Coordinates of C-alpha atoms and ligand atoms in Angstrom, one line a residue:
Chain A
L198 CA 25.5 8.1 12.1
I199 CA 25.0 5.2 9.8
Q200 CA 27.8 3.2 8.2
M201 CA 27.3 0.0 6.2
E202 CA 30.1 -2.0 4.8
A203 CA 29.9 -4.9 2.3
L204 CA 26.5 -5.8 3.6
T205 CA 24.7 -8.8 2.1
K206 CA 21.3 -10.5 2.7
V207 CA 20.4 -13.9 1.4
Y208 CA 16.9 -15.3 1.8
Q209 CA 16.0 -19.0 1.4
A210 CA 12.6 -19.7 -0.1
G211 CA 12.2 -23.4 -0.5
S212 CA 15.3 -24.8 -2.2
V213 CA 16.2 -21.5 -3.8
N214 CA 18.5 -18.7 -2.5
V215 CA 17.4 -15.2 -3.1
Q216 CA 20.3 -12.7 -3.1
A217 CA 18.2 -9.7 -1.8
L218 CA 21.2 -7.4 -1.0
R219 CA 24.7 -7.6 -2.5
D220 CA 27.7 -5.9 -1.1
I221 CA 26.0 -2.7 0.1
T222 CA 28.5 0.0 1.2
M223 CA 26.9 3.3 2.2
S224 CA 27.0 6.0 4.9
V225 CA 24.5 8.5 6.2
D226 CA 25.3 11.6 8.3
S227 CA 23.1 12.8 11.2
G228 CA 20.5 15.2 10.0
E229 CA 20.4 14.0 6.3
F230 CA 17.1 13.8 4.3
L231 CA 17.4 11.2 1.7
A232 CA 15.4 8.7 -0.5
I233 CA 16.1 5.1 -1.5
M234 CA 14.6 4.4 -4.9
G235 CA 14.5 1.4 -7.2
P236 CA 12.3 -1.1 -9.0
S237 CA 9.8 -3.4 -7.3
G238 CA 11.8 -6.3 -5.7
S239 CA 15.1 -4.6 -5.9
G240 CA 15.8 -4.8 -2.1
K241 CA 14.6 -1.5 -0.6
S242 CA 12.4 -2.9 2.2
T243 CA 15.1 -5.5 3.0
L244 CA 17.6 -2.7 3.3
M245 CA 15.2 -0.7 5.5
N246 CA 14.6 -3.7 7.8
I247 CA 18.3 -4.0 8.4
L248 CA 18.8 -0.3 8.9
G249 CA 15.9 -0.4 11.4
C250 CA 17.4 -3.3 13.3
L251 CA 14.4 -5.5 12.5
D252 CA 16.6 -8.0 10.7
A253 CA 20.2 -9.0 10.6
P254 CA 22.4 -9.1 7.5
S255 CA 23.9 -12.4 6.2
S256 CA 27.4 -10.8 6.2
G257 CA 29.0 -7.4 6.3
S258 CA 28.8 -4.8 9.1
Y259 CA 26.3 -2.1 10.1
L260 CA 27.5 0.6 12.5
L261 CA 24.8 2.8 14.0
D262 CA 26.2 5.7 16.2
G263 CA 29.5 3.8 16.0
E264 CA 28.0 0.6 17.5
D265 CA 28.2 -2.6 15.5
V266 CA 24.5 -3.6 15.3
S267 CA 25.0 -6.7 13.3
Q268 CA 26.7 -8.2 16.4
L269 CA 23.8 -7.4 18.9
T270 CA 21.4 -9.9 20.3
R271 CA 17.7 -9.7 19.4
D272 CA 16.9 -8.0 22.7
Q273 CA 19.7 -5.5 22.3
R274 CA 18.5 -4.7 18.7
A275 CA 14.9 -4.2 20.0
D276 CA 16.2 -1.7 22.6
V277 CA 18.2 0.3 20.0
R278 CA 15.1 0.3 17.8
N279 CA 12.8 1.6 20.4
R280 CA 15.0 4.3 21.6
K281 CA 16.5 5.6 18.3
I282 CA 14.3 4.7 15.3
G283 CA 10.8 5.5 14.2
F284 CA 9.6 3.1 11.4
V285 CA 6.8 3.5 8.9
F286 CA 6.2 0.0 7.5
Q287 CA 5.2 -0.6 3.8
G288 CA 2.2 -2.5 5.1
F289 CA 1.5 0.0 8.0
N290 CA 1.4 -2.9 10.6
L291 CA -1.2 -1.2 12.9
L292 CA -2.7 -3.3 15.7
P293 CA -6.2 -4.1 14.6
R294 CA -7.8 -4.0 18.1
L295 CA -6.4 -0.6 19.1
N296 CA -7.8 2.7 17.8
A297 CA -5.7 5.3 16.0
A298 CA -4.7 7.1 19.2
K299 CA -3.7 3.9 21.0
N300 CA -1.7 2.7 18.0
V301 CA 0.2 6.0 18.0
E302 CA 0.9 5.8 21.8
L303 CA 2.7 2.5 21.5
P304 CA 6.3 3.8 21.3
L305 CA 5.6 6.0 24.3
I306 CA 4.5 3.0 26.4
Y307 CA 7.9 1.5 25.8
G308 CA 9.4 4.8 26.9
R309 CA 7.3 4.6 30.1
V310 CA 5.6 7.9 29.5
K311 CA 2.6 8.6 31.8
P312 CA -0.9 7.9 30.4
A313 CA -2.0 11.6 30.3
D314 CA 1.2 12.6 28.5
R315 CA 0.9 9.7 26.1
A316 CA -2.6 10.7 25.1
R317 CA -1.6 14.3 24.6
R318 CA 1.4 13.5 22.5
A319 CA -0.5 11.0 20.4
L320 CA -3.1 13.6 19.6
I321 CA -0.4 16.1 18.6
A322 CA 1.1 13.5 16.3
L323 CA -2.3 12.8 14.8
E324 CA -2.9 16.5 14.2
L325 CA 0.4 16.7 12.3
V326 CA -1.0 14.2 9.8
G327 CA -4.5 15.7 9.8
L328 CA -6.3 12.9 11.6
Q329 CA -7.4 14.3 14.9
D330 CA -11.0 13.6 14.0
R331 CA -10.2 9.9 13.5
A332 CA -8.4 9.3 16.8
H333 CA -11.0 6.8 18.1
H334 CA -11.5 4.9 14.9
L335 CA -10.1 1.3 14.6
P336 CA -7.8 0.6 11.6
T337 CA -10.7 -1.2 9.9
E338 CA -12.7 2.0 10.2
L339 CA -10.1 4.0 8.3
S340 CA -9.3 4.5 4.7
G341 CA -6.0 3.1 3.3
G342 CA -4.4 6.5 3.3
Q343 CA -5.7 7.2 6.8
Q344 CA -4.1 4.0 8.0
Q345 CA -0.9 5.0 6.4
R346 CA -1.0 8.4 8.1
V347 CA -1.6 6.7 11.5
A348 CA 1.5 4.6 10.9
I349 CA 3.4 7.9 10.1
A350 CA 2.1 9.5 13.3
R351 CA 3.3 6.5 15.3
A352 CA 6.8 6.8 13.9
L353 CA 7.0 10.6 14.8
V354 CA 5.5 10.5 18.3
N355 CA 8.7 9.5 20.1
N356 CA 10.9 12.2 18.4
P357 CA 13.4 9.5 17.4
E358 CA 16.9 10.1 16.1
I359 CA 16.1 8.5 12.7
I360 CA 12.8 8.0 10.9
L361 CA 12.8 5.2 8.3
A362 CA 9.7 5.4 6.1
D363 CA 9.0 2.6 3.6
E364 CA 6.7 4.1 0.8
P365 CA 5.1 6.6 3.2
T366 CA 2.9 8.2 0.5
G367 CA 2.0 5.1 -1.6
N368 CA -1.6 5.4 -0.6
L369 CA -1.9 9.2 -0.4
D370 CA -3.2 11.7 -3.0
T371 CA -0.8 14.4 -4.2
R372 CA -1.9 17.1 -1.8
T373 CA -1.8 14.9 1.3
S374 CA 1.6 13.6 0.1
R375 CA 3.0 17.1 0.0
E376 CA 1.6 17.9 3.4
I377 CA 3.3 14.8 4.9
M378 CA 6.6 15.8 3.2
E379 CA 6.3 19.3 4.8
V380 CA 5.8 17.7 8.2
F381 CA 9.0 15.5 7.6
R382 CA 11.0 18.5 6.4
K383 CA 10.0 20.6 9.5
L384 CA 11.0 17.8 11.9
N385 CA 14.3 17.4 10.0
E386 CA 15.1 21.2 10.1
K387 CA 13.9 21.9 13.6
Q388 CA 14.8 18.7 15.5
G389 CA 17.6 17.4 13.4
I390 CA 15.8 14.0 12.8
T391 CA 17.5 12.0 10.0
F392 CA 15.0 10.8 7.4
I393 CA 15.4 7.9 5.1
L394 CA 12.4 7.4 2.8
V395 CA 11.8 4.6 0.4
T396 CA 9.8 5.8 -2.6
H397 CA 8.7 5.0 -6.1
D398 CA 7.5 8.5 -6.6
P399 CA 9.9 10.7 -8.5
E400 CA 8.2 13.8 -7.1
I401 CA 9.0 12.6 -3.5
G402 CA 12.5 11.7 -4.6
A403 CA 13.0 15.2 -6.0
A404 CA 11.9 16.7 -2.7
T405 CA 14.8 15.1 -0.8
D406 CA 18.5 16.2 -0.7
R407 CA 20.0 12.9 -1.8
R408 CA 18.8 9.8 -3.7
I409 CA 20.4 6.3 -3.4
H410 CA 19.3 4.1 -6.4
I411 CA 19.1 0.4 -5.9
R412 CA 18.7 -2.4 -8.6
D413 CA 18.8 -6.2 -8.0
G414 CA 20.1 -5.8 -4.5
A415 CA 23.0 -3.5 -5.4
I416 CA 23.5 0.3 -5.3
E417 CA 23.8 1.7 -8.8
G418 CA 23.6 5.4 -8.0
D419 CA 24.0 7.9 -5.3
E420 CA 23.3 11.6 -6.2
R421 CA 22.6 14.8 -4.4
S422 CA 20.3 17.7 -5.4
G423 CA 21.9 20.9 -6.5
C424 CA 24.8 19.1 -8.3
I425 CA 24.8 19.0 -12.1
Chain B
L257 CA -23.7 -2.8 -17.1
I258 CA -23.5 -0.8 -13.9
Q259 CA -26.1 1.7 -12.7
M260 CA -26.1 3.4 -9.4
E261 CA -28.9 5.7 -8.2
A262 CA -28.9 8.0 -5.2
L263 CA -26.5 5.6 -3.4
T264 CA -25.4 6.5 0.1
K265 CA -23.3 4.8 2.7
V266 CA -23.1 5.8 6.4
Y267 CA -20.7 4.2 8.8
Q268 CA -21.0 4.3 12.6
A269 CA -17.8 4.6 14.5
G270 CA -18.5 4.8 18.2
S271 CA -21.2 7.5 18.6
V272 CA -20.4 9.3 15.4
N273 CA -21.9 8.8 11.9
V274 CA -19.5 9.0 9.0
Q275 CA -21.2 9.9 5.8
A276 CA -18.8 8.0 3.5
L277 CA -20.9 8.2 0.3
R278 CA -23.6 10.8 -0.5
D279 CA -26.2 10.4 -3.2
I280 CA -24.0 8.7 -5.8
T281 CA -25.6 8.4 -9.2
M282 CA -23.4 7.0 -12.0
S283 CA -23.5 4.5 -14.8
V284 CA -20.8 2.4 -16.5
D285 CA -21.2 0.6 -19.9
S286 CA -19.8 -2.8 -20.6
G287 CA -16.2 -2.6 -21.9
E288 CA -15.3 0.8 -20.4
F289 CA -11.9 1.5 -18.9
L290 CA -12.1 4.2 -16.3
A291 CA -10.5 5.6 -13.1
I292 CA -12.0 6.8 -9.8
M293 CA -9.9 9.5 -8.3
G294 CA -10.0 11.7 -5.2
P295 CA -8.3 12.6 -2.0
S296 CA -7.5 10.2 0.9
G297 CA -10.7 9.5 2.8
S298 CA -13.0 10.7 0.0
G299 CA -14.9 7.4 -0.3
K300 CA -13.2 5.5 -3.2
S301 CA -12.7 2.2 -1.4
T302 CA -16.2 2.4 0.0
L303 CA -17.6 2.8 -3.5
M304 CA -15.5 0.0 -4.8
N305 CA -16.7 -2.4 -2.0
I306 CA -20.3 -1.7 -3.0
L307 CA -19.5 -2.0 -6.7
G308 CA -17.8 -5.3 -5.9
C309 CA -20.8 -6.6 -3.9
L310 CA -18.6 -6.8 -0.8
D311 CA -20.8 -4.4 1.1
A312 CA -24.3 -3.1 0.9
P313 CA -25.3 0.6 0.6
S314 CA -27.3 2.4 3.3
S315 CA -29.8 3.6 0.8
G316 CA -30.2 3.9 -3.0
S317 CA -30.0 1.2 -5.7
Y318 CA -27.2 -0.6 -7.5
L319 CA -28.1 -2.5 -10.7
L320 CA -25.5 -4.9 -12.1
D321 CA -26.5 -6.4 -15.5
G322 CA -30.0 -5.2 -14.7
E323 CA -30.2 -7.0 -11.4
D324 CA -30.8 -5.0 -8.2
V325 CA -27.8 -6.1 -6.1
S326 CA -28.7 -4.0 -3.1
Q327 CA -31.6 -6.4 -2.5
L328 CA -29.6 -9.6 -2.6
T329 CA -28.8 -11.8 0.4
R330 CA -25.2 -12.2 1.4
D331 CA -24.9 -15.6 -0.3
Q332 CA -26.4 -14.3 -3.5
R333 CA -24.0 -11.4 -3.5
A334 CA -21.1 -13.8 -3.0
D335 CA -22.2 -15.8 -5.9
V336 CA -22.4 -12.7 -8.2
R337 CA -19.0 -11.6 -7.0
N338 CA -17.3 -14.9 -7.7
R339 CA -18.8 -15.3 -11.2
K340 CA -18.5 -11.7 -12.5
I341 CA -16.0 -9.7 -10.6
G342 CA -12.2 -9.8 -10.1
F343 CA -11.1 -7.6 -7.2
V344 CA -7.7 -6.1 -6.4
F345 CA -7.9 -4.9 -2.8
Q346 CA -6.0 -1.8 -1.6
G347 CA -4.4 -4.1 1.1
F348 CA -3.9 -7.1 -1.3
N349 CA -5.6 -9.5 1.1
L350 CA -3.5 -12.5 0.2
L351 CA -3.8 -15.7 2.3
P352 CA -0.5 -15.8 4.3
R353 CA -0.2 -19.6 4.4
L354 CA -0.7 -20.1 0.6
N355 CA 2.1 -19.4 -1.9
A356 CA 1.7 -17.0 -4.8
A357 CA 0.4 -19.7 -7.2
K358 CA -2.1 -21.1 -4.7
N359 CA -3.4 -17.6 -3.9
V360 CA -3.9 -16.9 -7.6
E361 CA -5.8 -20.3 -8.0
L362 CA -8.4 -19.4 -5.4
P363 CA -11.1 -18.0 -7.8
L364 CA -10.7 -21.1 -10.0
I365 CA -11.4 -23.4 -7.0
Y366 CA -14.8 -21.6 -6.6
G367 CA -15.4 -22.2 -10.4
R368 CA -14.6 -25.9 -9.9
V369 CA -11.8 -26.0 -12.3
K370 CA -9.6 -29.2 -12.3
P371 CA -6.3 -29.0 -10.3
A372 CA -4.1 -29.3 -13.4
D373 CA -5.9 -26.6 -15.3
R374 CA -5.9 -24.4 -12.2
A375 CA -2.1 -24.7 -11.9
R376 CA -1.7 -23.9 -15.6
R377 CA -4.0 -20.9 -15.6
A378 CA -2.4 -19.5 -12.3
L379 CA 1.0 -19.7 -13.9
I380 CA -0.2 -17.8 -17.0
A381 CA -1.6 -15.1 -14.8
L382 CA 1.6 -14.8 -12.8
E383 CA 3.6 -14.6 -16.1
L384 CA 1.3 -11.6 -17.1
V385 CA 2.5 -9.8 -14.0
G386 CA 6.1 -10.9 -14.3
L387 CA 6.2 -13.2 -11.3
Q388 CA 6.6 -16.7 -12.7
D389 CA 9.8 -17.0 -10.7
R390 CA 8.0 -16.3 -7.4
A391 CA 5.2 -18.8 -7.8
H392 CA 6.2 -20.8 -4.8
H393 CA 7.0 -17.9 -2.5
L394 CA 4.7 -17.2 0.4
P395 CA 3.4 -13.6 0.8
T396 CA 5.9 -12.9 3.6
E397 CA 8.7 -13.9 1.1
L398 CA 7.6 -11.3 -1.4
S399 CA 8.2 -7.6 -1.7
G400 CA 5.3 -5.2 -1.3
G401 CA 5.1 -4.6 -5.1
Q402 CA 5.3 -8.4 -5.7
Q403 CA 2.4 -9.0 -3.3
Q404 CA 0.4 -6.4 -5.1
R405 CA 1.1 -8.1 -8.4
V406 CA 0.0 -11.5 -7.0
A407 CA -3.3 -9.8 -6.0
I408 CA -3.6 -8.5 -9.5
A409 CA -2.9 -11.9 -11.1
R410 CA -5.6 -13.4 -8.8
A411 CA -8.2 -10.9 -10.1
L412 CA -7.3 -11.7 -13.7
V413 CA -7.2 -15.5 -13.6
N414 CA -11.0 -16.1 -13.9
N415 CA -11.5 -13.8 -16.9
P416 CA -14.3 -12.0 -15.0
E417 CA -16.7 -9.5 -16.6
I418 CA -15.5 -6.6 -14.5
I419 CA -12.2 -6.0 -12.8
L420 CA -12.2 -3.6 -9.8
A421 CA -8.7 -2.5 -8.8
D422 CA -8.2 -0.4 -5.7
E423 CA -4.8 1.4 -6.1
P424 CA -3.3 -1.4 -8.2
T425 CA 0.0 0.4 -8.7
G426 CA 0.4 2.1 -5.3
N427 CA 3.4 -0.1 -4.5
L428 CA 4.9 -0.3 -8.0
D429 CA 7.7 1.6 -9.7
T430 CA 7.0 3.5 -12.8
R431 CA 8.0 0.8 -15.3
T432 CA 6.2 -2.0 -13.6
S433 CA 3.1 0.3 -13.3
R434 CA 3.1 0.8 -17.1
E435 CA 3.5 -2.9 -17.7
I436 CA 0.5 -3.6 -15.5
M437 CA -1.6 -1.0 -17.3
E438 CA -0.6 -2.6 -20.6
V439 CA -1.8 -5.9 -19.3
F440 CA -5.1 -4.3 -18.3
R441 CA -5.5 -2.5 -21.6
K442 CA -5.0 -5.7 -23.6
L443 CA -7.6 -7.6 -21.6
N444 CA -10.0 -4.8 -22.0
E445 CA -9.5 -4.6 -25.8
K446 CA -9.3 -8.4 -26.5
Q447 CA -11.7 -9.8 -24.0
G448 CA -14.0 -6.8 -23.4
I449 CA -13.4 -6.9 -19.6
T450 CA -14.6 -3.7 -18.0
F451 CA -12.0 -2.0 -15.8
I452 CA -12.6 0.4 -12.9
L453 CA -9.4 1.5 -11.2
V454 CA -9.0 3.6 -8.1
T455 CA -5.9 5.6 -8.3
H456 CA -4.1 8.7 -6.8
D457 CA -1.6 8.7 -9.7
P458 CA -2.4 11.3 -12.4
E459 CA -0.3 9.3 -14.9
I460 CA -2.6 6.2 -14.4
G461 CA -5.7 8.4 -14.6
A462 CA -4.4 9.9 -17.9
A463 CA -4.0 6.3 -19.3
T464 CA -7.8 5.6 -18.8
D465 CA -10.7 6.7 -21.1
R466 CA -12.8 8.4 -18.4
R467 CA -12.2 9.7 -14.9
I468 CA -14.8 10.0 -12.1
H469 CA -13.7 12.5 -9.4
I470 CA -14.9 12.0 -5.8
R471 CA -14.6 14.4 -2.9
D472 CA -16.1 14.0 0.6
G473 CA -18.3 11.1 -0.6
A474 CA -19.8 12.9 -3.6
I475 CA -19.1 12.9 -7.3
E476 CA -17.7 16.3 -8.3
G477 CA -16.5 15.5 -11.8
D478 CA -16.9 13.0 -14.6
E479 CA -14.8 13.6 -17.7
R480 CA -13.6 11.6 -20.7
S481 CA -10.3 11.7 -22.6
G482 CA -10.3 13.3 -26.0
C483 CA -13.0 15.9 -25.1
I484 CA -12.0 19.5 -24.8
Ligands
ATP698 N1 -15.9 0.8 8.9 C1 -15.8 2.2 9.0 N2 -16.4 2.8 10.1 C2 -16.3 4.2 10.1 N3 -15.8 5.0 9.2 C3 -15.3 4.4 8.1 C4 -15.2 3.0 8.0 N4 -14.6 2.7 6.8 C5 -14.2 3.9 6.2 N5 -14.6 4.9 7.0 C6 -14.5 6.3 6.8 O1 -15.1 6.6 5.5 C7 -14.4 7.5 4.7 C8 -14.1 6.9 3.4 O2 -13.3 5.8 3.4 P1 -12.6 5.2 2.1 O3 -11.8 4.0 2.6 O4 -13.7 4.9 1.2 O5 -11.7 6.3 1.5 P2 -10.7 6.3 0.3 O6 -11.1 7.3 -0.7 O7 -10.6 4.9 -0.2 O8 -9.3 6.8 0.9 P3 -7.8 6.4 0.6 O9 -7.5 7.1 -0.7 O10 -7.1 6.9 1.8 O11 -7.7 4.9 0.5 C9 -13.1 7.8 5.5 O12 -13.3 9.1 6.1 C10 -13.0 6.8 6.6 O13 -12.5 7.3 7.8
ATP699 N1 11.5 -13.8 3.4 C1 11.9 -13.8 2.1 N2 12.2 -15.0 1.5 C2 12.6 -15.1 0.3 N3 12.7 -14.0 -0.6 C3 12.4 -12.8 -0.1 C4 11.9 -12.7 1.3 N4 11.6 -11.3 1.5 C5 11.9 -10.7 0.3 N5 12.3 -11.6 -0.6 C6 12.8 -11.3 -2.0 O1 13.8 -10.4 -1.9 C7 13.7 -9.4 -2.9 C8 13.8 -8.0 -2.3 O2 12.6 -7.8 -1.6 P1 12.2 -6.3 -1.0 O3 11.0 -6.5 -0.2 O4 13.4 -5.8 -0.3 O5 12.0 -5.5 -2.4 P2 11.5 -3.9 -2.5 O6 12.5 -3.2 -3.2 O7 11.0 -3.4 -1.2 O8 10.2 -4.1 -3.5 P3 8.9 -3.3 -3.5 O9 9.2 -2.0 -4.2 O10 8.0 -4.2 -4.4 O11 8.3 -3.1 -2.2 C9 12.5 -9.7 -3.7 O12 12.8 -10.3 -4.9 C10 11.7 -10.7 -2.8 O13 11.0 -11.7 -3.6
MG700 MG1 9.2 -2.9 -0.4
MG701 MG1 -9.0 3.5 -0.2

């Protein structure tokens, strides 16, 4: 499903070059459930942005479903993203003037789903994350963890092929984190959705099948559960 | 130092009343190092906003250094806040057009510190959180955990009486979290700064002297380390 080869990403901040990703080669099969882990600043969100077609690499190639995404135009990338990928951003990125339900509906508007169906599907997604009673609250009227869960519901609502979640439980208590992981697992098992989660939490990492470890922009480990 | 009596906070979202805090009575002595813990949506950030004089309660009283803050005007609250309190927000709240150093300098501008001293003190604060090499990056040029650390540096730079930190390690890996907790502990021991941390992380909670547990807007537990 996903194949990255010798991928690099260099940022320029002022007069300095930041080598955010160095020579990343990795592959992910359809239906996998894995975590990307590593220290703060190691390149996890940068990698997720490229996986999610939100950003282009500086060099190297990224094949998604056999298609070379690094060669697409911005519009073509946006189209791939909207059809195939659900994204939970590290900063949630909710639209401040839309309530929870309307934020969750956004991917369905792109897919030209009728209003009544959008509202129904958004409510189902909010129920999955335990927020049906907050459907009409604005983001500013929600707790940090509730905003995070709205962002998760928005990523699920379209039944995408792949869900990329950047620190999806960073603002959640232990019990809510486990509930969210159960939701992810069910979607993975029943609908075959591929999950790539960025996390600092070793407990979340342990609940996945495979962990890719990143440090200073490079992969330093790739291990699966059940192997000793 | 802090005394809350029968404090409540009710929000209105649309036609519904949300009872975010119910009858909170608690006191904190100068120099304490404690955590506020509880499930997502239980009222922690609401309590922090009132402690930090960013918001007023719906009823009840809040005495800070013997002064009834709930009766102050908005300007008077802002003055207390700027002099006495350093705040790490759950959402970081960095100014997007200022780089890390300039964001950290903000509390010193209020205190009318000279530009050369501001720059020096901001750099010291950034060194404490390991980000001296990112001083000139904008928030958008920083990782999530780096933005969180800039927010922490900004809260420290003024040597306030009290530091309120809402989920200060939510975006940090284990090692960086421990380094931040060491910085907090040193400031508490050497300068007597009072620390109130909101956290979901039991490891962070275990590293404090006292934990106040909140559920559905009410205090359901208040326990200290070293007592059985
Ligand atoms: N402006 C608002 N209007 C209406 N309801 C609000 C508002 N702000 C917060 N709430 C509600 O008040 C409750 C407490 O919110 P708060 O942000 O204090 O929770 P929290 O404990 O910090 O949660 P988290 O751990 O998820 O950050 C939540 O149920 C939330 O939906
Ligand atoms: N637009 C940018 N310009 C310059 N440098 C950047 C930019 N965005 C990120 N960086 C740098 O690239 C590195 C990797 O950032 P990234 O956000 O991928 O880290 P991360 O692993 O997600 O960290 P965290 O766990 O703290 O969220 C960091 O050192 C960061 O300072
Ligand atoms: Mg990140
Ligand atoms: Mg909160």
